[in-house]
Amino acid sequence: MIEKNPSPAAPVQHFIRSIVEADLASGKHQGIATRFPPEPNGYLHVGHAKSICLNFGLAQDYQGTCNLRFDDTNPEKESEEYANAIQEDVRWLGFEWNGPVRWASDYFQALYDYAENLILQGKAYVCDLTPEEMREFRGTLTEPGRPSPYRERSPDENLDLFRRMKAGEFPDGSRTLRVRIDMASPNINMRDPVIYRIKRAHHIRTGDQWCIYPMYDYTHCISDALECITHSLCTLEFEDHRPLYDWVLDQLPVPSHPRQIEFSRLELHYTITSKRKLLQLVTQGVVSGWDDPRMPTIHGMRRRGYTPAGIREFARRIGISKSENVVDMAVLEGAVREDLEARAPRVMAVVNPVKVVLSNYQEGLTTSRSAGFHPNHPEFGEREVPIAQEIWIEQDDFAETPPPGWQRLTPGGEVRLRYSYVIKCEEVVKGADGRILELRCTIDHDTLGKNPVGRKVKGVIHWVSAAHALAIEVRLYDRLFLDPEPDGHKDRDFLEFLNPDSLRQVAGWAETCVGQAEPETRYQFERLGYFCADRFEHQPGRRPVFNRTVTLKDSWAREQA
Ligand code: ATP
Ligand code: MG
């Protein structure tokens, strides 16, 4: 049964949409401007997909704009590879950013000039405390901090020292520039946070031009303001940083003052959404790379066969709020499955084959029937499904001693071959070790396109003709972790919960038409699930490689009835 096509689903109302609508209605803004601000220090994951769908989705829904801005203030961890992969992911998800890609580093000079401005106002100072001392002076949640001995330096002295920091006169880490706010603030973020540090690190865009780098909190608010972002959306851990965001902008002659709004991070059961831990999976070789189909990265989901529309629908369903957003993997799989149900052509493949010899079918003869690629989409076309004397069926579709209610093949029992005849199992041929070598069956010649006379055959199984089928490699994926919250255990490492069977590689047989499929073509292999021709390893002229995207809902039996 085909379910509704999910793409035109109505947006789900949430508090950020309400804020945007109110701001447009009151005339506070004529249009909205959002941004997606990833740090190019890893590949994007499903949590980022939520943020992308929110930021770009709002811009679409309210005829606004959304910028893509790299937060590249941490030169050591950042790379061009990551930045390129992120752009590819945003586009693949179906979004386009406003104007050029932006970089926080585009604003390094402006950020520097604003820092001098703060110094001249007496609102920033150069501090010589070591990191340990600074931590000690900062105080705790229950104790106020103490002022740094360097807090009262004059603007002139600070300006001189800051310029010399920039000129490279001091060693890495020896001095910082801090804003002068309130060492007694109950919010630790307001206790004179560092806004510049000295670090001789090669930057992916500015090279060795700078040896001082601005901190994230200082950079982010000013970048937003320079781009005239109206609504700066971020995850809840930045709630405590909002006073600093506003403070910095209140001190400076910036062109706008965006409103920061926080929402809860997505967490998905049975996987992890920490870039650091995902990187660990890659560097330790637990997975084959950032794009391993078991990874919750956008690259991984793409390679596995998830569709952009399926992921967008998932984001729509999980909604946006400030309360915990822990979601079961089944919600993501469900959204993807529904999308594939409507768009993937259906063919037959056998992944765990046992041979069936049709003893009363004429040797050497091939006949065929045409079958549509999709029951609800005649426009997908048809192909011929050939049959000859030997066919492959799924081992699981045969049982010598079947459980009660079994509707598939069994000695002396009958079953229908999908699009073809009813067959009856006459003999089980075994090897010396007891393994089944082949099944000998007969066909009922009078059952093509019609029910047998005088009896009911309920079961329908998939199959392929041995002489015509194409050998394929199939990768069956399961969850990467066995625990719903692998990184939620205090004394156990998340790697302890790896699922040893998360990848099973099997050799199978498929209808020949899949051989022509371009990489990333998706099919339903009837009764087995949705599969996607591997983006990289599936190549014309070579043995096809298919990744199982997701299994089918258990609806196949009903569908055929
Ligand atoms: P990590 O903690 O894994 O390094 P991050 O938040 O530092 O992730 P960024 O590249 O800074 O990664 O994220 C870009 C944007 O995506 C930010 O606005 C961030 O709030 C958002 N984001 C990151 N993870 C999630 C998540 N799990 N759910 C929703 N939004 C997220
Ligand atoms: Mg971040």
Tab-separated table of N, CA, C and O and ligand atoms in Angstrom, residues 35-52 55 71 86 216 220 233-238 263-268 273-278 325, ligand 1:
chain	number	residue	atom	x	y	z
A	35	ARG	N	20.775	32.048	9.387
A	35	ARG	CA	22.061	31.524	8.910
A	35	ARG	C	22.270	30.148	9.511
A	35	ARG	O	21.754	29.839	10.578
A	36	PHE	N	23.044	29.341	8.808
A	36	PHE	CA	23.481	28.063	9.364
A	36	PHE	C	24.991	28.175	9.527
A	36	PHE	O	25.697	28.420	8.543
A	37	PRO	N	25.486	28.057	10.773
A	37	PRO	CA	26.895	28.386	11.044
A	37	PRO	C	27.770	27.209	11.475
A	37	PRO	O	28.253	27.173	12.595
A	38	PRO	N	28.005	26.232	10.606
A	38	PRO	CA	28.801	25.084	11.044
A	38	PRO	C	30.279	25.414	11.193
A	38	PRO	O	30.803	26.293	10.504
A	39	GLU	N	30.911	24.654	12.061
A	39	GLU	CA	32.362	24.735	12.156
A	39	GLU	C	32.924	23.652	11.232
A	39	GLU	O	32.509	22.493	11.338
A	40	PRO	N	33.824	23.987	10.316
A	40	PRO	CA	34.318	22.957	9.380
A	40	PRO	C	35.342	22.044	10.037
A	40	PRO	O	36.485	21.955	9.605
A	41	ASN	N	34.905	21.368	11.091
A	41	ASN	CA	35.810	20.474	11.831
A	41	ASN	C	35.306	19.039	11.836
A	41	ASN	O	35.655	18.242	12.688
A	42	GLY	N	34.437	18.719	10.894
A	42	GLY	CA	33.920	17.361	10.803
A	42	GLY	C	32.781	17.378	9.803
A	42	GLY	O	32.434	18.432	9.269
A	43	TYR	N	32.243	16.188	9.551
A	43	TYR	CA	31.099	16.113	8.639
A	43	TYR	C	29.817	16.385	9.417
A	43	TYR	O	29.748	16.143	10.616
A	44	LEU	N	28.823	16.866	8.729
A	44	LEU	CA	27.544	17.157	9.381
A	44	LEU	C	26.812	15.863	9.718
A	44	LEU	O	26.897	14.881	8.986
A	45	HIS	N	26.061	15.912	10.811
A	45	HIS	CA	25.282	14.742	11.201
A	45	HIS	C	23.790	15.078	11.228
A	45	HIS	O	23.381	16.202	10.890
A	46	VAL	N	23.013	14.100	11.658
A	46	VAL	CA	21.556	14.236	11.589
A	46	VAL	C	21.060	15.395	12.464
A	46	VAL	O	20.049	16.034	12.151
A	47	GLY	N	21.805	15.713	13.523
A	47	GLY	CA	21.449	16.877	14.345
A	47	GLY	C	21.584	18.164	13.555
A	47	GLY	O	20.741	19.072	13.634
A	48	HIS	N	22.659	18.244	12.774
A	48	HIS	CA	22.824	19.422	11.916
A	48	HIS	C	21.705	19.504	10.883
A	48	HIS	O	21.285	20.597	10.510
A	49	ALA	N	21.253	18.331	10.426
A	49	ALA	CA	20.160	18.329	9.445
A	49	ALA	C	18.930	19.017	10.039
A	49	ALA	O	18.216	19.758	9.358
A	50	LYS	N	18.702	18.793	11.330
A	50	LYS	CA	17.586	19.463	11.995
A	50	LYS	C	17.773	20.987	11.930
A	50	LYS	O	16.837	21.729	11.600
A	51	SER	N	18.983	21.426	12.230
A	51	SER	CA	19.271	22.863	12.235
A	51	SER	C	19.190	23.455	10.814
A	51	SER	O	18.678	24.566	10.610
A	52	ILE	N	19.668	22.694	9.829
A	52	ILE	CA	19.599	23.145	8.429
A	52	ILE	C	18.140	23.300	7.998
A	52	ILE	O	17.743	24.314	7.415
A	55	ASN	N	16.673	26.437	9.759
A	55	ASN	CA	17.125	27.745	9.272
A	55	ASN	C	16.749	27.998	7.811
A	55	ASN	O	16.202	29.048	7.483
A	71	ASP	N	32.075	28.816	10.690
A	71	ASP	CA	32.652	29.363	11.907
A	71	ASP	C	34.084	28.831	11.984
A	71	ASP	O	34.329	27.769	12.549
A	86	ILE	N	30.431	19.879	3.740
A	86	ILE	CA	29.279	20.560	4.349
A	86	ILE	C	28.441	21.261	3.269
A	86	ILE	O	27.209	21.174	3.258
A	216	TYR	N	34.879	32.096	19.772
A	216	TYR	CA	33.579	31.854	19.155
A	216	TYR	C	32.504	32.861	19.594
A	216	TYR	O	31.819	33.450	18.763
A	220	HIS	N	30.811	35.137	16.841
A	220	HIS	CA	29.507	34.731	16.333
A	220	HIS	C	28.501	35.872	16.322
A	220	HIS	O	27.824	36.128	15.313
A	233	LEU	N	19.486	31.388	15.358
A	233	LEU	CA	18.952	30.200	16.031
A	233	LEU	C	20.090	29.254	16.396
A	233	LEU	O	20.951	28.961	15.572
A	234	CYS	N	20.080	28.820	17.630
A	234	CYS	CA	21.147	27.932	18.070
A	234	CYS	C	20.587	26.955	19.086
A	234	CYS	O	19.431	27.057	19.497
A	235	THR	N	21.420	26.021	19.503
A	235	THR	CA	20.930	24.997	20.432
A	235	THR	C	21.052	25.487	21.875
A	235	THR	O	21.761	26.448	22.171
A	236	LEU	N	20.331	24.784	22.748
A	236	LEU	CA	20.106	25.270	24.120
A	236	LEU	C	21.351	25.536	24.945
A	236	LEU	O	21.320	26.365	25.850
A	237	GLU	N	22.452	24.838	24.624
A	237	GLU	CA	23.640	25.060	25.461
A	237	GLU	C	24.163	26.493	25.338
A	237	GLU	O	24.984	26.930	26.129
A	238	PHE	N	23.652	27.239	24.369
A	238	PHE	CA	24.079	28.632	24.217
A	238	PHE	C	23.171	29.628	24.954
A	238	PHE	O	23.384	30.827	24.895
A	263	PHE	N	16.928	26.427	20.807
A	263	PHE	CA	16.017	25.274	20.737
A	263	PHE	C	16.820	24.032	21.127
A	263	PHE	O	18.052	24.066	21.179
A	264	SER	N	16.131	22.932	21.402
A	264	SER	CA	16.852	21.763	21.909
A	264	SER	C	17.509	20.973	20.789
A	264	SER	O	17.009	20.877	19.669
A	265	ARG	N	18.643	20.406	21.137
A	265	ARG	CA	19.394	19.560	20.204
A	265	ARG	C	18.637	18.275	19.949
A	265	ARG	O	17.998	17.738	20.846
A	266	LEU	N	18.818	17.763	18.773
A	266	LEU	CA	18.299	16.432	18.473
A	266	LEU	C	19.273	15.377	18.993
A	266	LEU	O	20.478	15.486	18.774
A	267	GLU	N	18.736	14.402	19.677
A	267	GLU	CA	19.533	13.219	19.991
A	267	GLU	C	18.785	12.007	19.495
A	267	GLU	O	17.576	11.898	19.686
A	268	LEU	N	19.490	11.129	18.850
A	268	LEU	CA	18.860	9.952	18.246
A	268	LEU	C	19.286	8.706	19.001
A	268	LEU	O	20.480	8.481	19.210
A	273	THR	N	25.626	11.759	18.282
A	273	THR	CA	25.653	12.984	17.466
A	273	THR	C	26.693	13.930	18.052
A	273	THR	O	26.413	15.100	18.258
A	274	SER	N	27.843	13.406	18.289
A	274	SER	CA	28.954	14.261	18.712
A	274	SER	C	30.027	14.123	17.643
A	274	SER	O	30.461	13.014	17.336
A	275	LYS	N	30.434	15.263	17.098
A	275	LYS	CA	31.435	15.199	16.035
A	275	LYS	C	32.724	14.564	16.514
A	275	LYS	O	33.370	13.834	15.772
A	276	ARG	N	33.054	14.860	17.772
A	276	ARG	CA	34.306	14.319	18.309
A	276	ARG	C	34.256	12.783	18.321
A	276	ARG	O	35.207	12.113	17.925
A	277	LYS	N	33.129	12.251	18.754
A	277	LYS	CA	33.021	10.792	18.814
A	277	LYS	C	32.870	10.180	17.425
A	277	LYS	O	33.359	9.078	17.160
A	278	LEU	N	32.219	10.888	16.537
A	278	LEU	CA	32.117	10.384	15.162
A	278	LEU	C	33.507	10.325	14.533
A	278	LEU	O	33.856	9.371	13.843
A	325	ASN	N	14.804	16.533	23.104
A	325	ASN	CA	14.437	16.028	21.784
A	325	ASN	C	15.203	14.724	21.507
A	325	ASN	O	16.049	14.646	20.650
B	1	ATP	P1	29.404	19.087	17.976
B	1	ATP	O1	29.068	19.401	19.394
B	1	ATP	O2	29.042	17.711	17.522
B	1	ATP	O3	30.795	19.499	17.564
B	1	ATP	P2	28.456	21.605	17.139
B	1	ATP	O4	27.182	22.116	17.662
B	1	ATP	O5	29.681	22.182	17.743
B	1	ATP	O6	28.432	20.038	17.148
B	1	ATP	P3	28.533	23.160	14.751
B	1	ATP	O7	29.248	22.881	13.495
B	1	ATP	O8	28.950	24.303	15.573
B	1	ATP	O9	28.592	21.809	15.581
B	1	ATP	O10	26.959	23.231	14.488
B	1	ATP	C1	26.368	24.052	13.522
B	1	ATP	C2	24.940	24.298	13.899
B	1	ATP	O11	24.241	23.080	14.032
B	1	ATP	C3	24.846	25.011	15.240
B	1	ATP	O12	23.920	26.061	15.125
B	1	ATP	C4	24.376	23.949	16.178
B	1	ATP	O13	23.619	24.499	17.217
B	1	ATP	C5	23.568	23.031	15.272
B	1	ATP	N1	23.567	21.676	15.804
B	1	ATP	C6	24.633	20.907	16.091
B	1	ATP	N2	24.259	19.725	16.620
B	1	ATP	C7	22.909	19.745	16.666
B	1	ATP	C8	21.914	18.810	17.116
B	1	ATP	N3	22.250	17.624	17.628
B	1	ATP	N4	20.617	19.166	17.003
B	1	ATP	C9	20.278	20.343	16.474
B	1	ATP	N5	21.145	21.263	16.036
B	1	ATP	C10	22.456	20.976	16.134
